[in-house]
Short mmCIF file of C-alpha atoms and ligand atoms in Angstrom, two decimals:
data_model
loop_
_atom_site.label_atom_id
_atom_site.label_comp_id
_atom_site.label_asym_id
_atom_site.label_seq_id
_atom_site.Cartn_x
_atom_site.Cartn_y
_atom_site.Cartn_z
CA MET A 598 76.21 -38.76 140.61
CA ALA A 599 74.37 -35.91 138.92
CA SER A 600 71.45 -34.78 141.01
CA ASP A 601 67.90 -34.07 139.96
CA PRO A 602 66.09 -31.83 142.41
CA ASN A 603 62.78 -33.12 141.02
CA HIS A 604 63.68 -36.63 142.01
CA SER A 605 61.35 -37.83 144.76
CA SER A 606 63.25 -38.82 147.87
CA ALA A 607 61.77 -40.78 150.71
CA THR A 608 62.50 -38.26 153.44
CA SER A 609 63.14 -34.58 153.79
CA THR A 610 66.78 -34.27 152.86
CA HIS A 611 69.69 -31.89 153.00
CA GLU A 612 72.47 -32.91 150.67
CA SER A 613 75.73 -31.38 149.66
CA GLY A 614 78.42 -31.74 147.03
CA GLN A 615 76.11 -32.36 144.05
CA ARG A 616 75.85 -30.49 140.76
CA TRP A 617 72.57 -29.21 139.45
CA SER A 618 71.75 -28.37 135.84
CA ASN A 619 68.64 -27.04 134.13
CA TRP A 620 66.55 -28.81 131.47
CA SER A 621 68.54 -27.62 128.46
CA GLY A 622 71.90 -27.99 130.23
CA ASN A 623 73.04 -24.40 129.62
CA VAL A 624 73.09 -23.62 133.36
CA SER A 625 74.98 -25.84 135.78
CA PHE A 626 76.44 -25.26 139.23
CA ALA A 627 77.18 -26.87 142.58
CA PRO A 628 75.20 -25.39 145.47
CA ASP A 629 76.59 -25.82 148.95
CA ARG A 630 73.47 -27.79 149.96
CA PHE A 631 70.28 -29.19 148.42
CA SER A 632 67.17 -29.22 150.53
CA ARG A 633 63.95 -31.08 149.69
CA PRO A 634 61.47 -30.25 152.43
CA ARG A 635 58.32 -32.34 152.73
CA THR A 636 56.21 -29.98 154.85
CA VAL A 637 55.87 -26.24 155.33
CA ASP A 638 57.51 -26.65 158.75
CA ASP A 639 60.49 -28.26 156.97
CA VAL A 640 60.65 -25.25 154.65
CA VAL A 641 60.71 -22.93 157.68
CA ASP A 642 63.45 -25.09 159.26
CA THR A 643 65.46 -25.00 156.05
CA VAL A 644 65.29 -21.21 155.87
CA ARG A 645 66.19 -20.82 159.56
CA SER A 646 69.00 -23.37 159.57
CA SER A 647 70.63 -22.56 156.21
CA PRO A 648 73.75 -20.53 156.80
CA GLY A 649 73.77 -18.20 153.80
CA ARG A 650 71.90 -17.41 150.62
CA ILE A 651 68.97 -19.47 149.37
CA ARG A 652 67.46 -20.02 145.93
CA THR A 653 64.39 -22.09 145.17
CA VAL A 654 64.06 -24.19 142.05
CA GLY A 655 61.05 -25.79 140.38
CA SER A 656 61.50 -28.17 137.45
CA GLY A 657 64.57 -26.34 136.12
CA HIS A 658 62.83 -25.36 132.88
CA SER A 659 64.19 -21.82 132.81
CA PHE A 660 67.09 -20.98 130.52
CA THR A 661 68.47 -18.11 132.62
CA GLU A 662 70.64 -18.31 135.75
CA LEU A 663 67.69 -17.95 138.12
CA ALA A 664 68.53 -21.01 140.21
CA VAL A 665 72.27 -20.43 140.60
CA THR A 666 73.52 -20.25 144.18
CA ASP A 667 76.59 -21.16 146.18
CA GLY A 668 74.31 -21.39 149.23
CA THR A 669 71.27 -23.62 149.65
CA LEU A 670 69.14 -24.77 146.71
CA VAL A 671 65.60 -25.66 147.78
CA SER A 672 63.27 -27.86 145.74
CA LEU A 673 59.65 -28.36 146.79
CA SER A 674 59.16 -31.40 144.55
CA ASP A 675 58.66 -33.59 147.67
CA LEU A 676 56.26 -31.20 149.40
CA GLU A 677 53.22 -33.20 150.44
CA GLY A 678 49.59 -32.70 149.42
CA ASP A 679 48.62 -31.50 145.96
CA VAL A 680 45.05 -30.16 146.15
CA SER A 681 43.13 -28.95 149.19
CA GLY A 682 40.51 -26.35 150.08
CA VAL A 683 38.49 -27.04 146.94
CA ASP A 684 35.71 -24.48 146.42
CA PRO A 685 33.42 -26.18 143.88
CA VAL A 686 31.09 -23.19 143.66
CA ASN A 687 33.69 -20.59 142.73
CA HIS A 688 35.96 -23.14 141.03
CA ARG A 689 39.02 -22.49 143.13
CA ALA A 690 41.47 -24.65 145.04
CA LEU A 691 44.53 -24.34 147.23
CA LEU A 692 47.38 -25.99 145.33
CA ASN A 693 50.82 -27.27 146.34
CA ALA A 694 53.24 -24.81 144.75
CA GLY A 695 55.95 -27.46 144.39
CA ALA A 696 53.79 -29.87 142.37
CA THR A 697 54.04 -29.93 138.59
CA LEU A 698 51.18 -28.59 136.47
CA ASN A 699 50.74 -32.08 135.05
CA ARG A 700 50.38 -33.66 138.50
CA LEU A 701 47.97 -30.90 139.53
CA SER A 702 45.90 -31.23 136.34
CA ARG A 703 45.43 -34.95 137.01
CA SER A 704 44.41 -34.31 140.63
CA LEU A 705 42.10 -31.43 139.66
CA GLU A 706 40.34 -33.60 137.11
CA SER A 707 39.18 -35.87 139.93
CA TYR A 708 37.49 -32.80 141.49
CA GLY A 709 35.92 -31.88 138.14
CA LEU A 710 38.21 -28.84 137.78
CA GLY A 711 40.95 -27.73 135.39
CA PHE A 712 43.41 -24.89 134.75
CA LYS A 713 41.95 -22.24 132.43
CA ASN A 714 45.03 -22.43 130.24
CA LEU A 715 48.46 -24.05 129.99
CA GLY A 716 51.63 -23.44 128.03
CA ASP A 717 53.38 -25.77 125.61
CA VAL A 718 54.38 -28.17 128.37
CA ASP A 719 53.03 -28.93 131.84
CA VAL A 720 56.10 -30.28 133.58
CA GLN A 721 56.89 -26.98 135.31
CA SER A 722 56.17 -26.62 139.01
CA LEU A 723 53.23 -24.35 139.85
CA ALA A 724 55.53 -21.93 141.72
CA GLY A 725 58.11 -21.92 138.93
CA ALA A 726 55.46 -21.25 136.30
CA ILE A 727 53.82 -18.39 138.17
CA SER A 728 57.13 -16.84 139.22
CA THR A 729 58.26 -16.15 135.64
CA GLY A 730 54.88 -15.22 134.11
CA THR A 731 54.54 -18.51 132.22
CA HIS A 732 51.76 -18.26 129.62
CA GLY A 733 49.93 -20.23 126.96
CA THR A 734 48.09 -18.59 124.10
CA GLY A 735 44.66 -17.00 123.72
CA ARG A 736 43.55 -13.40 123.24
CA THR A 737 41.31 -13.48 126.32
CA LEU A 738 43.47 -15.75 128.47
CA PRO A 739 46.06 -14.23 130.81
CA CYS A 740 49.23 -15.87 132.08
CA LEU A 741 48.92 -18.37 134.93
CA SER A 742 50.01 -15.98 137.69
CA ALA A 743 47.04 -13.73 136.89
CA GLU A 744 44.75 -16.58 138.01
CA LEU A 745 46.05 -16.55 141.60
CA SER A 746 43.98 -15.01 144.34
CA ALA A 747 46.45 -15.76 147.14
CA ILE A 748 49.80 -17.37 147.87
CA THR A 749 51.73 -18.41 150.96
CA VAL A 750 55.40 -17.47 151.15
CA VAL A 751 58.09 -18.44 153.64
CA LEU A 752 60.15 -15.29 154.14
CA ALA A 753 63.87 -14.86 154.78
CA ASP A 754 63.45 -15.03 158.58
CA GLY A 755 61.18 -18.09 158.42
CA GLU A 756 57.91 -16.20 158.86
CA VAL A 757 55.02 -17.79 156.94
CA LEU A 758 53.13 -14.99 155.21
CA ARG A 759 49.76 -15.35 153.50
CA ILE A 760 49.32 -12.81 150.72
CA GLY A 761 45.91 -12.23 149.13
CA ASP A 762 42.23 -13.08 149.76
CA GLY A 763 42.03 -10.33 152.38
CA GLU A 764 45.47 -10.74 153.97
CA ASN A 765 48.35 -8.48 152.98
CA ASP A 766 46.57 -7.83 149.69
CA HIS A 767 48.84 -4.87 148.91
CA LEU A 768 51.73 -7.33 148.36
CA LEU A 769 49.91 -9.49 145.81
CA PRO A 770 50.83 -7.47 142.68
CA ALA A 771 54.49 -7.93 143.63
CA ALA A 772 54.21 -11.60 144.63
CA ARG A 773 52.45 -12.81 141.48
CA VAL A 774 55.61 -12.67 139.33
CA SER A 775 58.64 -12.49 141.59
CA LEU A 776 61.39 -14.83 140.34
CA GLY A 777 61.95 -16.44 143.74
CA SER A 778 63.02 -13.05 145.09
CA LEU A 779 60.51 -12.55 147.91
CA GLY A 780 60.73 -15.97 149.57
CA ILE A 781 59.71 -19.59 149.08
CA ILE A 782 56.17 -19.98 147.75
CA VAL A 783 54.60 -23.07 149.31
CA ASP A 784 51.03 -22.88 148.05
CA ALA A 785 48.70 -20.82 145.90
CA THR A 786 44.93 -20.40 145.67
CA VAL A 787 44.16 -20.56 141.97
CA ASP A 788 41.02 -19.66 140.02
CA LEU A 789 40.13 -22.66 137.87
CA ARG A 790 37.18 -23.69 135.77
CA PRO A 791 35.02 -26.81 135.55
CA ALA A 792 36.96 -29.58 133.80
CA TYR A 793 36.49 -29.14 130.05
CA LYS A 794 37.29 -30.69 126.73
CA LEU A 795 39.03 -29.05 123.81
CA HIS A 796 38.86 -29.60 120.09
CA ARG A 797 42.36 -29.23 118.66
CA ARG A 798 42.94 -28.71 114.96
CA THR A 799 46.40 -28.39 113.47
CA PHE A 800 47.02 -27.53 109.84
CA VAL A 801 49.71 -26.16 107.54
CA GLN A 802 49.13 -23.14 105.32
CA PRO A 803 51.33 -20.65 103.43
CA LEU A 804 53.12 -18.32 105.85
CA THR A 805 51.77 -15.24 104.04
CA GLU A 806 48.20 -16.42 104.67
CA THR A 807 48.96 -17.27 108.30
CA LEU A 808 50.40 -13.79 108.90
CA ALA A 809 47.43 -12.15 107.20
CA ASP A 810 44.88 -14.25 109.14
CA ALA A 811 46.55 -14.31 112.57
CA THR A 812 44.64 -11.40 114.10
CA SER A 813 41.25 -12.79 113.09
CA MET A 814 42.25 -16.30 114.22
CA TRP A 815 42.96 -14.90 117.69
CA GLU A 816 39.53 -13.22 117.60
CA LYS A 817 37.73 -16.39 116.53
CA HIS A 818 39.40 -19.10 118.60
CA ARG A 819 39.94 -19.63 122.29
CA ASN A 820 43.55 -20.66 121.77
CA TYR A 821 45.49 -19.99 118.62
CA GLU A 822 49.19 -20.07 117.83
CA PHE A 823 51.40 -20.65 114.86
CA PHE A 824 54.92 -21.81 114.11
CA TYR A 825 56.91 -20.51 111.15
CA LEU A 826 59.08 -23.31 109.73
CA PRO A 827 62.54 -21.90 108.88
CA PHE A 828 63.48 -21.98 105.20
CA CYS A 829 59.97 -22.96 104.23
CA ASP A 830 57.04 -20.94 102.86
CA TYR A 831 54.56 -22.63 105.17
CA ALA A 832 53.47 -22.23 108.77
CA PHE A 833 52.03 -24.75 111.20
CA ASN A 834 48.80 -23.53 112.87
CA ILE A 835 47.21 -24.81 116.09
CA VAL A 836 43.66 -23.98 117.17
CA HIS A 837 41.83 -25.07 120.35
CA ASP A 838 38.15 -24.49 121.08
CA ILE A 839 35.92 -25.76 123.89
CA THR A 840 33.61 -28.62 122.95
CA THR A 841 31.33 -31.22 124.52
CA GLU A 842 31.59 -33.61 121.56
CA PRO A 843 32.89 -37.16 122.11
CA ASP A 844 36.66 -37.74 122.16
CA ARG A 845 38.32 -38.48 118.84
CA SER A 846 41.78 -38.49 117.30
CA GLU A 847 42.38 -38.15 113.58
CA GLY A 848 45.51 -37.46 111.54
CA GLY A 849 48.53 -35.48 112.63
CA ALA A 850 52.22 -36.20 112.74
CA GLY A 851 54.25 -35.98 115.93
CA ASP A 852 56.14 -32.74 116.65
CA GLU A 853 59.28 -34.76 117.29
CA ASP A 854 59.05 -36.47 113.87
CA ALA A 855 58.68 -33.08 112.19
CA LEU A 856 61.68 -31.73 114.13
CA ARG A 857 63.76 -34.75 113.13
CA ASP A 858 62.95 -34.05 109.45
CA LEU A 859 63.81 -30.36 109.82
CA ARG A 860 67.10 -31.27 111.52
CA ARG A 861 68.01 -33.80 108.81
CA VAL A 862 67.28 -31.36 106.00
CA ARG A 863 69.31 -28.67 107.79
CA GLY A 864 72.19 -31.17 108.15
CA VAL A 865 72.30 -32.11 104.47
CA LEU A 866 71.18 -28.89 102.76
CA ARG A 867 72.50 -26.19 105.08
CA ARG A 868 74.49 -24.64 102.27
CA ALA A 869 71.91 -25.26 99.54
CA GLY A 870 69.23 -22.73 100.44
CA ARG A 871 67.01 -23.10 97.39
CA LEU A 872 66.98 -26.91 97.49
CA ARG A 873 66.31 -26.84 101.24
CA ARG A 874 63.26 -24.60 100.65
CA THR A 875 61.93 -26.75 97.78
CA LEU A 876 62.22 -29.92 99.82
CA LEU A 877 60.72 -28.43 102.98
CA ASN A 878 57.82 -26.92 101.01
CA GLN A 879 57.03 -30.35 99.59
CA VAL A 880 57.15 -31.99 103.02
CA ALA A 881 55.06 -29.20 104.62
CA LYS A 882 52.37 -29.35 101.93
CA ARG A 883 51.93 -33.07 102.57
CA ALA A 884 51.75 -32.74 106.39
CA PRO A 885 48.47 -34.33 107.53
CA ALA A 886 46.00 -32.05 109.32
CA GLU A 887 45.10 -33.14 112.85
CA ASP A 888 41.66 -33.17 114.45
CA VAL A 889 41.49 -34.28 118.07
CA ILE A 890 39.03 -33.95 120.94
CA GLY A 891 40.03 -34.71 124.52
CA PRO A 892 40.59 -33.36 128.06
CA SER A 893 41.92 -29.78 127.95
CA TRP A 894 45.15 -30.40 129.84
CA GLN A 895 46.09 -33.32 127.61
CA LEU A 896 45.63 -31.30 124.42
CA LEU A 897 47.19 -28.00 125.50
CA ALA A 898 50.50 -29.41 126.72
CA ASN A 899 52.98 -31.41 124.65
CA GLU A 900 56.10 -33.44 125.31
CA ARG A 901 59.33 -31.76 124.31
CA THR A 902 62.11 -34.32 124.12
CA SER A 903 64.41 -32.55 121.65
CA LYS A 904 66.30 -30.03 123.74
CA PHE A 905 66.87 -26.41 122.80
CA ASN A 906 67.72 -23.00 124.19
CA GLU A 907 65.18 -20.27 123.72
CA MET A 908 64.60 -16.52 123.68
CA GLU A 909 61.04 -15.20 123.89
CA TYR A 910 59.92 -11.59 124.02
CA HIS A 911 56.40 -10.26 124.50
CA VAL A 912 55.77 -7.31 122.19
CA PRO A 913 52.80 -4.93 122.14
CA VAL A 914 50.03 -6.29 119.91
CA GLU A 915 50.23 -3.31 117.52
CA SER A 916 53.75 -4.25 116.43
CA GLY A 917 53.46 -8.03 116.85
CA MET A 918 53.15 -9.04 113.21
CA GLU A 919 55.71 -6.50 111.98
CA ALA A 920 58.20 -7.78 114.56
CA PHE A 921 57.45 -11.36 113.52
CA GLU A 922 58.18 -10.57 109.86
CA GLU A 923 61.52 -9.05 110.84
CA ILE A 924 62.32 -12.18 112.82
CA VAL A 925 61.50 -14.33 109.78
CA ALA A 926 63.95 -12.27 107.68
CA ALA A 927 66.65 -12.65 110.35
CA VAL A 928 66.12 -16.41 110.58
CA GLU A 929 66.33 -16.76 106.79
CA ALA A 930 69.84 -15.29 107.01
CA ASN A 931 71.05 -17.98 109.43
CA PRO A 932 71.11 -21.46 107.85
CA LEU A 933 71.95 -23.04 111.22
CA VAL A 934 68.40 -22.55 112.50
CA TYR A 935 65.84 -25.29 112.01
CA PHE A 936 63.58 -25.09 115.08
CA PRO A 937 60.19 -23.50 114.25
CA VAL A 938 59.59 -19.94 115.51
CA GLU A 939 56.52 -19.70 117.72
CA CYS A 940 53.95 -16.89 117.87
CA ARG A 941 51.31 -16.63 120.62
CA ARG A 942 49.08 -14.00 122.18
CA THR A 943 48.23 -13.45 125.86
CA ALA A 944 45.75 -11.17 127.65
CA GLY A 945 46.96 -8.32 129.85
CA ASP A 946 47.09 -8.27 133.66
CA SER A 947 48.20 -6.02 136.47
CA ALA A 948 51.05 -7.80 138.28
CA TRP A 949 53.93 -5.36 138.62
CA LEU A 950 56.48 -7.59 136.88
CA SER A 951 54.19 -9.50 134.56
CA PRO A 952 55.39 -9.10 130.98
CA PHE A 953 51.68 -8.69 130.17
CA GLN A 954 51.16 -5.87 132.68
CA GLY A 955 49.08 -3.12 131.13
CA GLY A 956 47.70 -4.93 128.09
CA GLU A 957 47.79 -7.95 125.82
CA ARG A 958 50.98 -8.91 124.03
CA VAL A 959 52.17 -11.05 121.15
CA SER A 960 54.91 -13.48 122.20
CA ILE A 961 57.63 -14.43 119.72
CA ALA A 962 59.90 -17.34 120.62
CA VAL A 963 63.07 -18.35 118.77
CA HIS A 964 64.73 -21.68 119.56
CA ILE A 965 68.25 -22.95 118.92
CA ALA A 966 69.00 -26.65 119.19
CA GLU A 967 70.88 -27.78 122.30
CA GLY A 968 74.60 -27.73 121.57
CA ASP A 969 74.31 -25.11 118.80
CA ASP A 970 75.80 -21.67 119.45
CA TYR A 971 73.02 -19.37 120.64
CA ARG A 972 74.93 -16.07 120.76
CA TRP A 973 73.02 -15.20 117.57
CA LEU A 974 69.87 -14.86 119.67
CA PHE A 975 71.51 -12.00 121.58
CA GLU A 976 73.28 -10.46 118.59
CA VAL A 977 70.47 -10.53 116.01
CA ILE A 978 67.10 -11.55 117.48
CA GLU A 979 67.08 -9.63 120.75
CA PRO A 980 67.73 -6.18 119.18
CA ILE A 981 64.71 -6.66 116.88
CA LEU A 982 62.41 -7.67 119.72
CA ARG A 983 63.67 -4.85 121.94
CA ARG A 984 63.18 -2.30 119.18
CA HIS A 985 59.53 -3.29 119.05
CA GLY A 986 59.09 -2.58 122.76
CA GLY A 987 59.31 -6.24 123.81
CA ARG A 988 59.59 -7.41 127.39
CA PRO A 989 61.59 -10.61 127.90
CA HIS A 990 60.16 -13.85 129.26
CA TRP A 991 61.79 -13.96 132.71
CA GLY A 992 62.71 -17.62 132.36
CA LYS A 993 64.14 -17.42 128.83
CA LEU A 994 67.38 -16.00 127.45
CA HIS A 995 67.71 -12.22 127.57
CA SER A 996 70.33 -9.66 128.50
CA MET A 997 68.21 -6.98 130.18
CA THR A 998 69.36 -5.36 133.39
CA ALA A 999 67.74 -3.08 135.96
CA ARG A 1000 68.00 0.22 134.09
CA GLU A 1001 66.29 -1.12 130.94
CA LEU A 1002 63.72 -3.10 132.91
CA ALA A 1003 62.76 -0.02 134.90
CA GLU A 1004 61.90 1.69 131.60
CA LEU A 1005 59.69 -1.21 130.52
CA TYR A 1006 57.87 -1.76 133.82
CA PRO A 1007 56.17 1.30 135.33
CA ASP A 1008 55.85 -0.46 138.70
CA PHE A 1009 59.49 -1.60 138.86
CA PRO A 1010 60.27 0.74 141.83
CA LYS A 1011 57.24 -0.59 143.73
CA PHE A 1012 58.48 -4.15 143.26
CA ALA A 1013 61.97 -3.11 144.41
CA ALA A 1014 60.50 -1.60 147.58
CA VAL A 1015 58.50 -4.76 148.42
CA ARG A 1016 61.52 -6.96 147.71
CA LYS A 1017 63.63 -4.92 150.13
CA GLU A 1018 60.88 -4.96 152.74
CA LEU A 1019 60.43 -8.75 152.60
CA ASP A 1020 64.08 -9.71 152.06
CA PRO A 1021 66.06 -6.85 153.65
CA THR A 1022 69.38 -8.72 153.79
CA GLY A 1023 69.17 -10.16 150.26
CA ARG A 1024 69.08 -13.84 151.29
CA PHE A 1025 67.16 -14.74 148.11
CA LEU A 1026 69.46 -12.78 145.77
CA ASN A 1027 71.89 -14.42 143.37
CA PRO A 1028 74.19 -12.79 140.78
CA HIS A 1029 71.50 -12.93 138.05
CA THR A 1030 68.66 -11.44 140.08
CA ALA A 1031 71.02 -8.86 141.64
CA GLU A 1032 71.67 -7.65 138.08
CA LEU A 1033 67.94 -7.60 137.31
CA TRP A 1034 67.11 -5.62 140.46
CA GLY A 1035 70.18 -3.37 140.24
CA GLU A 1036 71.53 -4.55 143.58
CA PRO A 1037 75.18 -5.06 144.49
CA PHE A 1038 76.04 -8.74 145.02
CA GLY A 1039 78.90 -9.36 147.40
CA GLU A 1040 79.85 -11.88 150.02
C1 FAD B 1679 60.46 -27.32 126.98
C2 FAD B 1679 60.02 -26.01 127.60
C3 FAD B 1679 58.77 -25.51 127.24
C4 FAD B 1679 58.34 -24.28 127.79
N1 FAD B 1679 57.13 -23.79 127.43
C5 FAD B 1679 56.72 -22.60 127.92
C6 FAD B 1679 55.45 -22.05 127.55
O1 FAD B 1679 54.69 -22.63 126.79
N2 FAD B 1679 55.11 -20.84 128.07
C7 FAD B 1679 55.95 -20.15 128.90
O2 FAD B 1679 55.61 -19.03 129.31
N3 FAD B 1679 57.13 -20.65 129.29
C8 FAD B 1679 57.53 -21.86 128.82
N4 FAD B 1679 58.74 -22.37 129.22
C9 FAD B 1679 59.49 -21.66 130.26
C10 FAD B 1679 59.06 -22.15 131.65
O3 FAD B 1679 57.66 -22.26 131.76
C11 FAD B 1679 59.50 -21.15 132.73
O4 FAD B 1679 60.87 -20.92 132.66
C12 FAD B 1679 59.10 -21.64 134.14
O5 FAD B 1679 59.48 -20.68 135.07
C13 FAD B 1679 59.75 -22.96 134.50
O6 FAD B 1679 59.15 -23.50 135.65
P1 FAD B 1679 60.02 -24.41 136.62
O7 FAD B 1679 59.11 -25.10 137.56
O8 FAD B 1679 60.94 -25.24 135.82
O9 FAD B 1679 60.82 -23.29 137.42
P2 FAD B 1679 62.37 -23.01 137.47
O10 FAD B 1679 62.87 -22.75 136.11
O11 FAD B 1679 63.03 -24.07 138.26
O12 FAD B 1679 62.35 -21.64 138.30
C14 FAD B 1679 61.80 -20.49 137.71
C15 FAD B 1679 61.73 -19.38 138.74
O13 FAD B 1679 60.77 -19.71 139.72
C16 FAD B 1679 61.33 -19.60 141.01
N5 FAD B 1679 60.71 -20.61 141.87
C17 FAD B 1679 60.54 -21.92 141.61
N6 FAD B 1679 59.91 -22.51 142.66
C18 FAD B 1679 59.69 -21.54 143.58
C19 FAD B 1679 59.09 -21.51 144.86
N7 FAD B 1679 58.56 -22.61 145.41
N8 FAD B 1679 59.05 -20.33 145.53
C20 FAD B 1679 59.56 -19.21 144.98
N9 FAD B 1679 60.14 -19.19 143.76
C21 FAD B 1679 60.20 -20.33 143.08
C22 FAD B 1679 62.81 -19.87 140.81
O14 FAD B 1679 63.57 -19.30 141.86
C23 FAD B 1679 63.04 -19.15 139.49
O15 FAD B 1679 63.23 -17.80 139.72
C24 FAD B 1679 59.19 -23.58 128.70
C25 FAD B 1679 60.45 -24.09 129.04
C26 FAD B 1679 60.85 -25.29 128.47
C27 FAD B 1679 62.22 -25.83 128.83
#
C-alpha cells in the first residue's frame, strides 16, 4: 500500500517498507522507516532511537528531493495541539509546526487571529512552509518565515533547543529558512494579526496593459498578482484588499475549469499557433470578472487539483518585468505549455537563506503539467531567471549547487557554520541538501 505521511494514525508509529512520494509524484523513494510522533517527547525518542540519517517531511508539496532518505522519514502530521500561548495583545501565538496552514487558520479564527499572508494554497505544514521561504504576494508582505519570532527544534542528539524571543537569538537568522537541515522544528511563535476580511477582485486584461500597470498595482493593493495565459494576449489579474464590508460572492469561473479549457485547446491546436491564439483570446475576453468578500484565509488560498511540476525564481525588482517578458517569449516558443505563468512580489527580510534576504523580489513561476517533460524548465527557463540574478524557490525545481548559492547569498558561510554546529555528524543531510551545502555525502 502506498503510504501518505500526512495520514492521521491513531498512535505514534514507526513503520517500514513503504514508499513515499511528493504531491506531484516527481519524487518517490522508500525510507527505511516512517515515524509519526504525537508529542515532542516522541520526536526526541525518534531522533535518539533512529539508527542513521533522518529527514523530516511536511505535506510533501516541494518538487525537489528535500525529503529523500534511506534512513528515517519523520512526519509531524500527528503532533498534538495546534494553537497555544495566544498573546491577544501583540497578536502572536505558539503554533504546532506539523499542522497545516489551513488547520491553523481555522483554529486561529476562533481566537480572532489570522496569518498576515498566505500563498496560493494552505495545505502545507507550517514547518514545511517556513523551511523553504514559502511566500504569497504583496509589496509590503514578507514570506511566512519572516513572521516568526521563535521556534523550537529537536537537534541531532535529541536536545530540544528554543531559538528566539531571548533564547539563542543568534541562531534565528539561520533557523528561519533551513530546509530541515538543522533539526526537527516542532513549534513556532508566529506574529499574526486580528482576523480580517479581504475583498478579492479577479479580472482579465491585455497582457501589455498588465505588464505596464503591474508596478502601480503592487503599490496600490495589499496583494496583487497576475498570470500570463500561454498563447493568449491576455493576463488574469488578482487583487486583494482589506475590507469590513459584508461577505459577498459575484461572478468568476473556477481555476480548474479555466485550466481544463487551456489543456483542451493545447491538445487540439498545439500545432496551429494562430488558431490557438484566436480561440484563447476569445475565451479570455469573455471570462467573467469576480468580486468576492470573505475571511482572508479562505480568499488567499485556492485548491489545486490539476497536478504540475514547477520552477520559480525570485528576481530583483528592477529586472522583474524584463525577466517576465523574456519568459513570455520563451513560453511562446514551446507549444506544449498551457499552464499560466505566475508573477508575484514579496517584501525583503533578513534570514540568511531567505530568497528575499536583502530586499523585495519579483517571483516568476512556470508550471508544466504532471506527466509532461519538464527538462525544458532547466534548459530554457532557468538560464533566463539566473541571468536576471534570480534566487530559486527552495522547494521548487532548480539546479543550483553550493558554489552558485554562495554567490547569491552573502550569509551562506554563516548558515554553513550554524548547520555544522547544530548537526556536526550530518544526520539531517541527504544527497540533495549535501549538494546544496557543498558537503560530501557518503555512508
Ligand atoms: C500546489 C502547490 C502550490 C504551492 N504554492 C506555493 C505558493 O503559493 N508560494 C510558495 O512559496 N510556495 C508554494 N508551493 C511550494 C510549497 O509551499 C513549498 O515547497 C513548501 O515547503 C511545502 O511545504 P510542505 O509542508 O509540503 O513541506 P515539504 O515539501 O514536505 O518539506 C519542505 C522542507 O521543509 C522541511 N520540513 C518539513 N517539516 C519540517 C519540520 N517539522 N522540521 C524541519 N524541517 C521540516 C523538509 O525537510 C523540507 O526541507 C506550492 C507547492 C504546490 C505543490
